Coordinates of N, CA and C and ligand atoms in Angstrom, one line a residue:
X1 N 24.6 -4.3 -2.2 CA 24.0 -4.1 -3.6 C 23.9 -2.6 -3.9
X2 N 24.2 -2.3 -5.2 CA 24.2 -0.9 -5.6 C 23.2 -0.6 -6.7
X3 N 22.8 0.7 -6.7 CA 21.8 1.1 -7.8 C 22.6 1.2 -9.1
X4 N 22.0 0.7 -10.2 CA 22.6 0.9 -11.5 C 21.9 2.0 -12.3
X5 N 20.8 1.6 -12.9 CA 20.1 2.6 -13.7 C 18.7 2.9 -13.2
X6 N 18.2 4.1 -13.3 CA 16.9 4.4 -12.9 C 15.9 3.8 -13.9
X7 N 15.1 2.8 -13.4 CA 14.2 2.1 -14.3 C 12.9 2.8 -14.4
X8 N 12.5 3.4 -13.3 CA 11.1 4.1 -13.3 C 11.1 5.1 -12.2
X9 N 10.5 6.2 -12.5 CA 10.3 7.2 -11.4 C 8.8 7.4 -11.3
X10 N 8.2 7.0 -10.1 CA 6.8 7.1 -9.9 C 6.5 8.3 -9.1
X11 N 5.3 8.4 -8.5 CA 4.9 9.6 -7.8 C 5.6 9.6 -6.4
X12 N 5.8 8.4 -5.8 CA 6.3 8.3 -4.5 C 7.6 7.6 -4.3
X13 N 8.0 6.9 -5.4 CA 9.3 6.1 -5.3 C 10.0 6.1 -6.6
X14 N 11.4 6.0 -6.5 CA 12.2 5.7 -7.7 C 12.6 4.2 -7.6
X15 N 12.7 3.6 -8.8 CA 13.0 2.2 -8.9 C 14.3 2.1 -9.7
X16 N 15.3 1.4 -9.2 CA 16.6 1.2 -9.9 C 16.9 -0.2 -10.1
X17 N 17.6 -0.5 -11.2 CA 18.1 -1.8 -11.5 C 19.3 -2.0 -10.6
X18 N 19.7 -3.3 -10.5 CA 21.0 -3.6 -9.8 C 21.8 -4.6 -10.7
X19 N 22.9 -5.0 -10.2 CA 23.7 -6.0 -11.0 C 23.0 -7.3 -11.1
X20 N 22.0 -7.6 -10.2 CA 21.3 -8.8 -10.2 C 20.0 -8.6 -10.9
X21 N 19.7 -9.3 -12.1 CA 18.5 -9.0 -12.9 C 17.2 -9.3 -12.1
X22 N 17.3 -10.1 -11.0 CA 16.1 -10.4 -10.2 C 15.8 -9.4 -9.1
X23 N 16.7 -8.5 -8.9 CA 16.6 -7.5 -7.8 C 16.5 -6.1 -8.3
X24 N 15.8 -5.3 -7.5 CA 15.7 -3.9 -7.8 C 16.0 -3.2 -6.4
X25 N 16.3 -1.9 -6.5 CA 16.4 -1.1 -5.3 C 15.3 0.0 -5.4
X26 N 14.4 0.1 -4.4 CA 13.4 1.2 -4.4 C 13.9 2.2 -3.5
X27 N 13.7 3.5 -3.9 CA 14.1 4.6 -3.1 C 12.8 5.5 -2.9
X28 N 12.5 5.6 -1.6 CA 11.2 6.3 -1.3 C 11.4 7.8 -1.2
X29 N 10.5 8.6 -1.8 CA 10.6 10.1 -1.8 C 9.7 10.7 -0.8
X30 N 10.0 12.0 -0.5 CA 9.1 12.8 0.3 C 7.9 13.4 -0.5
X31 N 7.9 13.2 -1.8 CA 6.9 13.8 -2.6 C 5.5 13.1 -2.3
X32 N 4.5 14.0 -2.3 CA 3.1 13.5 -2.1 C 2.2 14.0 -3.2
X33 N 1.4 13.1 -3.7 CA 0.4 13.6 -4.7 C -1.0 13.0 -4.3
X34 N -2.0 13.6 -4.8 CA -3.4 13.2 -4.5 C -4.2 13.6 -5.7
X35 N -5.4 13.0 -5.8 CA -6.4 13.3 -6.8 C -5.7 13.1 -8.2
X36 N -5.2 11.9 -8.5 CA -4.6 11.6 -9.8 C -3.5 12.6 -10.1
X37 N -2.7 13.0 -9.1 CA -1.5 13.8 -9.3 C -1.8 15.3 -9.5
X38 N -3.1 15.7 -9.4 CA -3.4 17.1 -9.5 C -2.9 17.9 -8.3
X39 N -3.0 17.3 -7.1 CA -2.5 18.0 -5.9 C -1.1 17.4 -5.6
X40 N -0.1 18.4 -5.5 CA 1.3 18.0 -5.3 C 1.8 18.6 -4.0
X41 N 2.7 18.0 -3.3 CA 3.3 18.6 -2.2 C 4.5 17.7 -1.7
X42 N 5.0 18.1 -0.5 CA 6.1 17.4 0.1 C 5.7 17.1 1.6
X43 N 5.9 15.9 2.0 CA 5.7 15.5 3.4 C 7.1 15.2 3.9
X44 N 7.7 16.1 4.7 CA 9.1 16.0 5.1 C 9.2 14.7 6.0
X45 N 10.1 13.8 5.6 CA 10.4 12.6 6.4 C 9.6 11.4 6.0
X46 N 8.6 11.6 5.1 CA 7.7 10.6 4.6 C 8.5 9.4 4.0
X47 N 9.4 9.7 3.2 CA 10.1 8.6 2.4 C 10.7 7.6 3.4
X48 N 11.4 8.1 4.4 CA 12.0 7.2 5.4 C 11.0 6.4 6.2
X49 N 9.9 7.1 6.6 CA 8.9 6.4 7.4 C 8.2 5.3 6.5
X50 N 7.9 5.6 5.3 CA 7.2 4.7 4.5 C 8.1 3.5 4.1
X51 N 9.3 3.7 3.9 CA 10.3 2.6 3.6 C 10.4 1.7 4.9
X52 N 10.6 2.3 6.0 CA 10.8 1.5 7.2 C 9.6 0.8 7.7
X53 N 8.4 1.5 7.5 CA 7.1 0.9 7.9 C 6.8 -0.3 7.0
X54 N 7.0 -0.1 5.7 CA 6.7 -1.2 4.8 C 7.5 -2.4 5.1
X55 N 8.8 -2.2 5.3 CA 9.7 -3.3 5.6 C 9.3 -4.0 6.9
X56 N 9.0 -3.2 7.9 CA 8.5 -3.8 9.2 C 7.3 -4.7 9.0
X57 N 6.3 -4.2 8.3 CA 5.1 -5.0 8.2 C 5.3 -6.2 7.2
X58 N 6.1 -6.0 6.2 CA 6.3 -7.1 5.3 C 7.0 -8.3 6.0
X59 N 7.9 -7.9 7.0 CA 8.5 -9.0 7.8 C 7.5 -9.7 8.6
X60 N 6.5 -9.0 9.1 CA 5.4 -9.7 9.9 C 4.6 -10.6 9.0
X61 N 4.4 -10.2 7.7 CA 3.6 -11.0 6.8 C 4.4 -12.2 6.5
X62 N 5.7 -12.1 6.2 CA 6.6 -13.2 5.9 C 6.5 -14.3 7.0
X63 N 6.5 -13.8 8.2 CA 6.5 -14.7 9.4 C 5.2 -15.4 9.5
X64 N 4.1 -14.9 8.8 CA 2.8 -15.5 8.8 C 2.6 -16.3 7.5
X65 N 3.7 -16.4 6.7 CA 3.6 -17.3 5.5 C 3.1 -16.6 4.2
X66 N 3.1 -15.2 4.3 CA 2.7 -14.5 3.1 C 4.0 -14.0 2.3
X67 N 4.2 -14.5 1.1 CA 5.4 -14.1 0.4 C 5.4 -12.7 0.0
X68 N 6.6 -12.0 0.2 CA 6.7 -10.5 -0.2 C 7.9 -10.3 -1.0
X69 N 8.0 -9.1 -1.6 CA 9.2 -8.8 -2.4 C 10.4 -8.3 -1.5
X70 N 10.2 -8.2 -0.2 CA 11.3 -7.7 0.7 C 12.6 -8.5 0.7
X71 N 13.7 -7.9 0.5 CA 15.0 -8.6 0.6 C 15.9 -8.0 1.7
X72 N 16.2 -6.7 1.5 CA 17.1 -6.1 2.5 C 16.9 -4.6 2.6
X73 N 16.8 -4.0 3.8 CA 16.8 -2.6 3.9 C 18.2 -2.1 3.9
X74 N 18.5 -1.1 2.9 CA 19.9 -0.6 2.8 C 20.1 0.6 3.7
X75 N 19.1 1.4 3.8 CA 19.2 2.6 4.6 C 17.8 3.2 4.8
X76 N 17.7 4.3 5.4 CA 16.4 4.9 5.8 C 15.4 4.9 4.6
X77 N 15.9 5.2 3.4 CA 15.0 5.3 2.3 C 15.0 4.2 1.2
X78 N 16.1 3.4 1.3 CA 16.3 2.5 0.2 C 16.2 1.0 0.6
X79 N 15.6 0.2 -0.2 CA 15.4 -1.2 0.1 C 15.6 -2.1 -1.2
X80 N 16.3 -3.2 -1.0 CA 16.4 -4.2 -2.1 C 15.2 -5.0 -2.1
X81 N 14.5 -5.1 -3.3 CA 13.3 -6.0 -3.4 C 13.5 -6.9 -4.6
X82 N 12.7 -8.0 -4.6 CA 12.6 -8.9 -5.7 C 11.9 -8.1 -6.9
X83 N 12.5 -8.2 -8.1 CA 11.9 -7.6 -9.2 C 10.7 -8.4 -9.7
X84 N 9.5 -7.9 -9.6 CA 8.3 -8.6 -10.1 C 7.7 -8.0 -11.3
X85 N 6.8 -8.7 -12.0 CA 6.0 -8.1 -13.0 C 4.7 -7.8 -12.2
X86 N 4.4 -6.5 -12.1 CA 3.3 -6.1 -11.3 C 2.0 -6.5 -12.0
X87 N 1.1 -7.1 -11.2 CA -0.2 -7.4 -11.7 C -1.0 -6.1 -11.6
X88 N -1.6 -5.7 -12.8 CA -2.1 -4.3 -12.8 C -3.5 -4.1 -12.1
X89 N -3.5 -4.6 -10.9 CA -4.7 -4.5 -10.1 C -4.3 -3.8 -8.8
X90 N -5.1 -2.7 -8.4 CA -5.0 -2.2 -7.1 C -6.0 -2.9 -6.2
X91 N -5.5 -3.6 -5.2 CA -6.4 -4.4 -4.4 C -6.7 -3.6 -3.1
X92 N -8.0 -3.3 -2.9 CA -8.4 -2.5 -1.8 C -9.3 -3.3 -0.8
X93 N -8.8 -3.3 0.4 CA -9.6 -4.0 1.5 C -10.1 -2.9 2.4
X94 N -11.4 -3.1 2.8 CA -12.0 -2.1 3.7 C -12.6 -2.8 4.9
X95 N -12.4 -2.2 6.1 CA -13.0 -2.6 7.4 C -14.1 -1.7 7.8
X96 N -13.9 -0.4 7.5 CA -14.9 0.7 7.8 C -15.2 1.5 6.5
X97 N -16.3 2.1 6.5 CA -16.6 3.0 5.3 C -15.7 4.2 5.4
X98 N -15.2 4.6 4.2 CA -14.4 5.9 4.1 C -14.2 6.2 2.6
X99 N -13.7 7.3 2.3 CA -13.3 7.7 1.0 C -14.3 7.4 -0.1
X100 N -13.8 6.8 -1.2 CA -14.7 6.7 -2.4 C -15.9 5.7 -2.1
X101 N -15.7 4.8 -1.2 CA -16.7 3.8 -0.8 C -17.9 4.6 -0.1
X102 N -17.5 5.4 0.9 CA -18.6 6.2 1.6 C -19.3 7.1 0.7
X103 N -18.6 7.7 -0.2 CA -19.2 8.7 -1.2 C -20.1 8.0 -2.1
X104 N -19.6 6.9 -2.7 CA -20.4 6.1 -3.7 C -21.7 5.6 -3.1
X105 N -21.7 5.2 -1.8 CA -22.8 4.5 -1.2 C -23.6 5.5 -0.3
X106 N -23.3 6.7 -0.3 CA -24.0 7.7 0.5 C -23.9 7.5 2.0
X107 N -22.7 7.0 2.4 CA -22.6 6.6 3.8 C -21.6 7.6 4.5
X108 N -21.8 7.8 5.8 CA -20.9 8.5 6.6 C -19.6 7.7 6.6
X109 N -18.5 8.4 6.9 CA -17.2 7.7 7.1 C -17.2 7.1 8.5
X110 N -16.5 6.0 8.6 CA -16.2 5.4 10.0 C -17.3 4.4 10.4
X111 N -18.1 4.0 9.5 CA -19.1 2.9 9.9 C -18.4 1.6 9.8
X112 N -18.5 0.7 10.8 CA -17.8 -0.6 10.7 C -18.7 -1.5 9.8
X113 N -18.0 -2.1 8.8 CA -18.7 -3.0 7.9 C -19.0 -4.3 8.5
X114 N -20.0 -5.0 8.1 CA -20.4 -6.3 8.7 C -19.3 -7.3 8.5
X115 N -18.6 -7.2 7.4 CA -17.4 -8.0 7.1 C -16.5 -7.2 6.2
X116 N -15.2 -7.6 6.2 CA -14.3 -6.8 5.3 C -14.7 -7.0 3.9
X117 N -14.4 -6.0 3.1 CA -14.7 -6.0 1.6 C -13.4 -6.0 0.9
X118 N -13.4 -6.5 -0.4 CA -12.3 -6.4 -1.3 C -12.8 -5.9 -2.6
X119 N -12.0 -5.0 -3.2 CA -12.3 -4.5 -4.5 C -11.1 -4.4 -5.3
X120 N -11.2 -4.4 -6.6 CA -10.1 -4.2 -7.6 C -10.3 -2.9 -8.3
X121 N -9.1 -2.2 -8.5 CA -9.1 -1.2 -9.6 C -8.1 -1.6 -10.6
X122 N -8.4 -1.3 -11.9 CA -7.4 -1.6 -12.9 C -6.4 -0.5 -12.8
X123 N -5.1 -0.9 -12.6 CA -4.0 0.1 -12.4 C -3.7 0.7 -13.8
X124 N -4.3 1.8 -14.1 CA -4.0 2.5 -15.4 C -4.3 4.0 -15.2
X125 N -3.2 4.7 -15.1 CA -3.3 6.2 -14.8 C -4.1 6.9 -15.8
X126 N -4.0 6.6 -17.1 CA -4.8 7.3 -18.2 C -6.3 7.1 -18.0
X127 N -6.6 6.0 -17.5 CA -8.1 5.7 -17.2 C -8.5 6.0 -15.8
X128 N -7.6 6.6 -15.0 CA -7.8 6.9 -13.6 C -8.2 5.7 -12.8
X129 N -7.5 4.6 -13.0 CA -7.7 3.4 -12.1 C -9.2 3.0 -11.9
X130 N -9.9 2.6 -13.0 CA -11.3 2.3 -12.9 C -11.6 1.1 -12.0
X131 N -12.7 1.1 -11.3 CA -13.2 0.0 -10.5 C -13.5 -1.2 -11.5
X132 N -13.0 -2.4 -11.2 CA -13.4 -3.5 -12.0 C -13.6 -4.7 -11.1
X133 N -14.2 -5.8 -11.6 CA -14.3 -7.0 -10.8 C -13.4 -8.1 -11.3
X134 N -13.5 -9.3 -10.7 CA -12.6 -10.4 -11.2 C -13.0 -10.9 -12.6
X135 N -14.2 -10.8 -12.9 CA -14.6 -11.2 -14.3 C -14.0 -10.3 -15.3
X136 N -13.9 -9.0 -15.1 CA -13.2 -8.0 -16.0 C -11.7 -8.4 -16.0
X137 N -11.2 -8.7 -14.9 CA -9.7 -9.0 -14.8 C -9.4 -10.2 -15.7
X138 N -10.3 -11.2 -15.6 CA -10.1 -12.4 -16.4 C -10.3 -12.1 -17.9
X139 N -11.4 -11.4 -18.2 CA -11.8 -11.1 -19.6 C -10.7 -10.3 -20.2
X140 N -10.0 -9.4 -19.5 CA -9.0 -8.5 -20.0 C -7.6 -9.2 -20.0
X141 N -7.5 -10.4 -19.4 CA -6.2 -11.1 -19.3 C -5.3 -10.4 -18.3
X142 N -5.8 -9.7 -17.3 CA -4.9 -9.0 -16.3 C -4.3 -10.0 -15.4
X143 N -5.0 -11.1 -15.1 CA -4.5 -12.1 -14.2 C -5.3 -13.4 -14.5
X144 N -4.8 -14.5 -14.0 CA -5.5 -15.8 -14.2 C -6.4 -16.1 -13.0
X145 N -7.3 -17.0 -13.1 CA -8.2 -17.4 -12.0 C -7.3 -17.8 -10.7
X146 N -6.3 -18.6 -11.0 CA -5.4 -19.0 -9.9 C -4.8 -17.8 -9.2
X147 N -4.3 -16.9 -10.0 CA -3.6 -15.7 -9.5 C -4.6 -14.8 -8.7
X148 N -5.8 -14.7 -9.2 CA -6.8 -13.9 -8.5 C -7.2 -14.5 -7.1
X149 N -7.3 -15.9 -7.2 CA -7.6 -16.6 -5.9 C -6.4 -16.4 -4.9
X150 N -5.2 -16.5 -5.3 CA -4.0 -16.3 -4.4 C -4.1 -14.8 -3.9
X151 N -4.3 -13.9 -4.8 CA -4.3 -12.4 -4.4 C -5.4 -12.2 -3.3
X152 N -6.6 -12.8 -3.6 CA -7.7 -12.6 -2.7 C -7.4 -13.2 -1.3
X153 N -6.9 -14.4 -1.3 CA -6.6 -15.1 -0.1 C -5.5 -14.3 0.7
X154 N -4.4 -13.9 0.0 CA -3.3 -13.1 0.7 C -3.9 -11.8 1.2
X155 N -4.7 -11.1 0.4 CA -5.2 -9.8 0.8 C -6.0 -9.8 2.1
X156 N -6.9 -10.8 2.2 CA -7.6 -10.9 3.5 C -6.8 -11.3 4.7
X157 N -5.7 -12.1 4.4 CA -4.8 -12.5 5.5 C -4.0 -11.3 5.9
X158 N -3.5 -10.5 5.0 CA -2.8 -9.3 5.3 C -3.7 -8.4 6.1
X159 N -5.0 -8.3 5.8 CA -5.9 -7.5 6.6 C -6.0 -8.0 8.0
X160 N -6.1 -9.3 8.2 CA -6.3 -9.8 9.6 C -5.0 -9.5 10.4
X161 N -3.8 -9.8 9.8 CA -2.6 -9.5 10.5 C -2.4 -8.1 10.8
X162 N -2.7 -7.2 9.9 CA -2.5 -5.7 10.1 C -3.6 -5.2 11.1
X163 N -4.8 -5.7 11.0 CA -5.9 -5.2 11.8 C -5.5 -5.4 13.3
X164 N -5.1 -6.7 13.6 CA -4.7 -7.0 14.9 C -3.5 -6.3 15.4
X165 N -2.5 -6.2 14.5 CA -1.2 -5.5 14.9 C -1.5 -4.1 15.2
X166 N -2.2 -3.4 14.3 CA -2.5 -1.9 14.6 C -3.4 -1.7 15.8
X167 N -4.3 -2.6 16.0 CA -5.2 -2.5 17.2 C -4.3 -2.4 18.4
X168 N -3.3 -3.2 18.4 CA -2.4 -3.3 19.6 C -1.6 -2.0 19.8
X169 N -1.6 -1.1 18.7 CA -0.9 0.2 18.8 C -1.9 1.3 19.0
X170 N -3.2 0.9 19.2 CA -4.2 1.9 19.4 C -4.6 2.6 18.1
X171 N -4.4 1.8 17.0 CA -4.8 2.3 15.6 C -5.8 1.4 15.0
X172 N -6.9 2.1 14.5 CA -7.9 1.4 13.7 C -7.5 1.3 12.2
X173 N -7.5 0.1 11.7 CA -7.2 0.0 10.2 C -8.5 0.1 9.5
X174 N -8.7 1.3 8.9 CA -10.0 1.6 8.2 C -10.0 0.9 6.8
X175 N -9.0 1.1 6.0 CA -8.9 0.5 4.7 C -7.4 0.6 4.2
X176 N -7.1 -0.1 3.1 CA -5.8 0.0 2.5 C -5.8 -0.5 1.1
X177 N -4.7 -0.2 0.4 CA -4.5 -0.7 -1.0 C -3.2 -1.4 -1.0
X178 N -3.2 -2.6 -1.6 CA -1.9 -3.3 -1.9 C -1.8 -3.7 -3.3
X179 N -0.6 -4.1 -3.7 CA -0.3 -4.5 -5.1 C 0.5 -5.8 -5.0
X180 N 0.3 -6.7 -6.0 CA 1.0 -8.0 -6.0 C 1.7 -8.0 -7.4
X181 N 2.7 -9.0 -7.4 CA 3.5 -9.2 -8.6 C 3.8 -10.6 -8.8
X182 N 4.3 -10.9 -10.0 CA 4.7 -12.3 -10.4 C 6.2 -12.4 -10.3
X183 N 6.6 -13.4 -9.5 CA 8.0 -13.6 -9.3 C 8.3 -15.1 -9.5
X184 N 9.0 -15.4 -10.6 CA 9.2 -16.8 -11.0 C 7.9 -17.7 -10.9
X185 N 6.9 -17.1 -11.5 CA 5.6 -17.9 -11.6 C 4.7 -17.8 -10.4
X186 N 5.2 -17.2 -9.3 CA 4.3 -17.2 -8.1 C 3.9 -15.8 -7.8
X187 N 2.7 -15.6 -7.1 CA 2.2 -14.3 -6.7 C 2.9 -13.9 -5.4
X188 N 3.5 -12.7 -5.3 CA 4.0 -12.2 -4.0 C 3.6 -10.8 -3.8
X189 N 3.5 -10.4 -2.6 CA 3.1 -9.0 -2.2 C 4.3 -8.1 -2.6
X190 N 3.9 -7.0 -3.3 CA 5.0 -6.0 -3.7 C 4.6 -4.6 -3.2
X191 N 5.2 -3.6 -3.8 CA 5.0 -2.2 -3.6 C 5.1 -1.8 -2.1
X192 N 4.1 -1.1 -1.5 CA 4.3 -0.6 -0.1 C 3.1 -0.7 0.7
X193 N 3.2 -0.6 2.0 CA 2.1 -0.5 3.0 C 2.6 0.6 3.9
X194 N 1.9 1.8 3.9 CA 2.3 2.9 4.6 C 1.1 3.9 4.9
X195 N 1.3 5.0 5.6 CA 0.2 5.9 5.8 C -0.2 6.6 4.4
X196 N 0.6 6.4 3.4 CA 0.1 6.8 2.0 C -0.9 5.9 1.5
X197 N -0.9 4.6 1.9 CA -1.7 3.6 1.2 C -2.8 3.0 2.1
X198 N -2.7 3.4 3.4 CA -3.7 2.9 4.4 C -4.5 4.1 5.0
X199 N -5.7 3.9 5.4 CA -6.3 4.8 6.3 C -6.2 4.3 7.7
X200 N -5.6 5.1 8.6 CA -5.3 4.7 10.0 C -5.8 5.8 10.9
X201 N -6.7 5.4 11.8 CA -7.3 6.3 12.7 C -6.9 6.0 14.2
X202 N -6.7 7.0 15.0 CA -6.5 6.7 16.4 C -7.7 6.1 16.9
X203 N -7.6 5.0 17.7 CA -8.8 4.3 18.2 C -9.6 5.1 19.1
X204 N -9.0 5.9 20.0 CA -9.7 6.6 21.0 C -10.3 7.9 20.4
X205 N -9.4 8.7 19.8 CA -9.9 10.0 19.3 C -10.5 10.0 17.9
X206 N -10.3 9.0 17.2 CA -10.7 8.8 15.7 C -9.9 9.8 14.9
X207 N -8.8 10.4 15.4 CA -8.0 11.3 14.6 C -7.4 10.6 13.4
X208 N -7.3 11.2 12.3 CA -6.7 10.6 11.1 C -5.2 10.7 11.2
X209 N -4.5 9.5 11.0 CA -3.1 9.5 11.0 C -2.5 9.0 9.7
X210 N -3.0 9.6 8.6 CA -2.6 9.1 7.3 C -2.7 10.2 6.2
X211 N -2.6 9.8 5.0 CA -2.5 10.7 3.9 C -3.8 11.6 3.7
X212 N -4.9 11.2 4.3 CA -6.1 12.1 4.2 C -5.8 13.4 4.8
X213 N -4.8 13.5 5.7 CA -4.5 14.9 6.3 C -3.9 15.8 5.2
X214 N -3.2 15.1 4.3 CA -2.7 15.9 3.1 C -3.8 16.1 2.1
X215 N -4.5 15.0 1.7 CA -5.5 15.2 0.7 C -6.5 16.3 1.1
X216 N -6.9 16.3 2.3 CA -8.0 17.2 2.8 C -7.6 18.4 3.5
X217 N -6.2 18.7 3.4 CA -5.7 19.9 4.1 C -6.1 20.0 5.6
X218 N -5.9 18.9 6.3 CA -6.3 18.9 7.7 C -5.1 19.4 8.6
X219 N -4.0 19.6 8.1 CA -2.8 20.1 8.9 C -2.1 19.0 9.6
X220 N -1.0 19.3 10.2 CA -0.2 18.3 11.0 C 0.0 17.0 10.3
X221 N 0.4 17.1 9.0 CA 0.6 15.9 8.2 C 1.8 15.2 8.6
X222 N 2.9 15.9 8.8 CA 4.2 15.3 9.2 C 4.0 14.6 10.6
X223 N 3.3 15.3 11.5 CA 3.1 14.8 12.8 C 2.4 13.5 12.8
X224 N 1.4 13.4 11.9 CA 0.6 12.1 11.8 C 1.5 11.0 11.4
X225 N 2.3 11.2 10.4 CA 3.2 10.1 9.9 C 4.2 9.7 11.0
X226 N 4.7 10.8 11.7 CA 5.7 10.5 12.8 C 5.0 9.7 13.9
X227 N 3.8 10.0 14.2 CA 3.0 9.4 15.3 C 2.9 7.9 15.0
X228 N 2.5 7.6 13.7 CA 2.4 6.2 13.3 C 3.7 5.5 13.5
X229 N 4.8 6.1 13.0 CA 6.1 5.5 13.1 C 6.5 5.3 14.5
X230 N 6.2 6.3 15.4 CA 6.6 6.2 16.8 C 5.9 5.0 17.4
X231 N 4.6 4.8 17.1 CA 3.9 3.7 17.7 C 4.4 2.3 17.2
X232 N 5.0 2.3 16.0 CA 5.5 1.0 15.5 C 6.7 0.6 16.4
X233 N 7.4 1.5 17.0 CA 8.5 1.2 17.9 C 9.7 0.6 17.2
X234 N 9.8 0.9 15.9 CA 11.0 0.5 15.2 C 12.2 1.3 15.7
X235 N 13.4 1.1 15.4 CA 14.6 1.8 15.7 C 15.4 1.4 16.8
Ligands
LIG1 P1 3.2 5.2 -9.1 O1 3.7 4.4 -10.2 O2 1.7 4.9 -8.8 O3 3.5 6.7 -9.2 P2 5.3 4.7 -7.1 O4 5.9 6.1 -7.1 O5 5.1 4.1 -5.7 O6 3.9 4.7 -7.7 O7 6.2 3.8 -8.0 C1 6.6 2.6 -7.7 C2 6.3 1.7 -8.9 O8 7.0 0.5 -8.7 C3 4.8 1.3 -8.9 O9 4.3 1.4 -10.2 C4 4.8 -0.1 -8.4 O10 3.7 -0.9 -9.0 C5 6.1 -0.7 -8.8 N1 6.7 -1.7 -8.0 C6 6.6 -1.9 -6.7 N2 7.2 -3.0 -6.2 C7 7.8 -3.5 -7.3 C8 8.6 -4.7 -7.5 N3 9.0 -5.5 -6.5 N4 9.0 -4.9 -8.8 C9 8.7 -4.1 -9.8 N5 7.9 -3.0 -9.7 C10 7.5 -2.7 -8.5
LIG2 N1 -5.4 4.1 -2.2 C1 -4.1 4.1 -2.6 N2 -3.8 4.5 -3.9 C2 -4.8 4.8 -4.8 C3 -6.1 4.7 -4.4 C4 -6.4 4.4 -3.0 O1 -3.2 3.8 -1.8 O2 -4.5 5.1 -5.9 C5 -5.7 3.7 -0.8 C6 -6.3 4.9 0.1 O3 -5.2 5.5 0.8 C7 -7.2 4.2 1.0 C8 -7.7 3.0 0.2 O4 -6.8 2.8 -0.8 O5 -6.5 3.7 2.1 C9 -9.1 3.2 -0.3 O6 -9.2 4.4 -1.1 P1 -10.5 4.9 -1.8 O7 -11.0 4.0 -2.8 O8 -11.5 5.3 -0.7 O9 -10.1 6.2 -2.6 P2 -9.8 7.7 -2.3 O10 -10.9 8.1 -1.4 O11 -8.5 7.7 -1.6 O12 -9.8 8.3 -3.6

């Protein structure tokens, strides 16, 4: 399958149409942004790592019965995916306190939560992705009750699969963000799962192996992405 027209260029990926109206090609970039796009940079090799890591974990999800947009990896950076109508919700699951959660609740980072949490942000750059709940989503017509129930169920299952999988690689899954879409009437997992969208800490040293190294100028950003990729044992 080949790229036709550039449909959308986001902060981390380009999305192209193909000859098949049901299929898109996503092309992962090395560009990195943080804080609503105010901080910009490049993480060399990130595009290939995020593409290959996303496809790897999406295949694990499929094997566990979670439908995803994955169709075919074309090369290091490019993948054919099912074209969905993105549900404008960022779905965030947390196992440990970190980031905005820790800040909001006056907690240290890295405290294990008594149970995993789920929260929604309304995916809207102009509004800076505000925190909302399922009643807001219903009231605003962002998704139906049935869709929210599917999303919630899939998100917690994705968490269980990933938590166990990463634990086996010596990585603690602190939190992550996922997005879902509508494909022929059904909810499927879309977008990506990568060190850009997850907080991943080394289980022994608690070293951060994710985009926080870029956000917080911690150094060794490329090394952290490479280390996660190495532990996945793909290739
Ligand atoms: P952003 O839009 O936040 O800058 P990206 O650079 O990752 O993010 O751009 C990719 C865009 O493509 C995102 O808006 C994402 O919601 C969307 N997207 C991801 N998967 C699909 C898909 N299967 N079909 C349609 N759109 C998708
Ligand atoms: N996240 C993301 N995209 C966003 C916001 C958050 O991928 O636009 C991820 C982030 O990498 C982390 C999790 O979602 O793994 C929770 O992020 P948080 O709400 O703590 O926000 P942050 O501290 O990153 O602003």
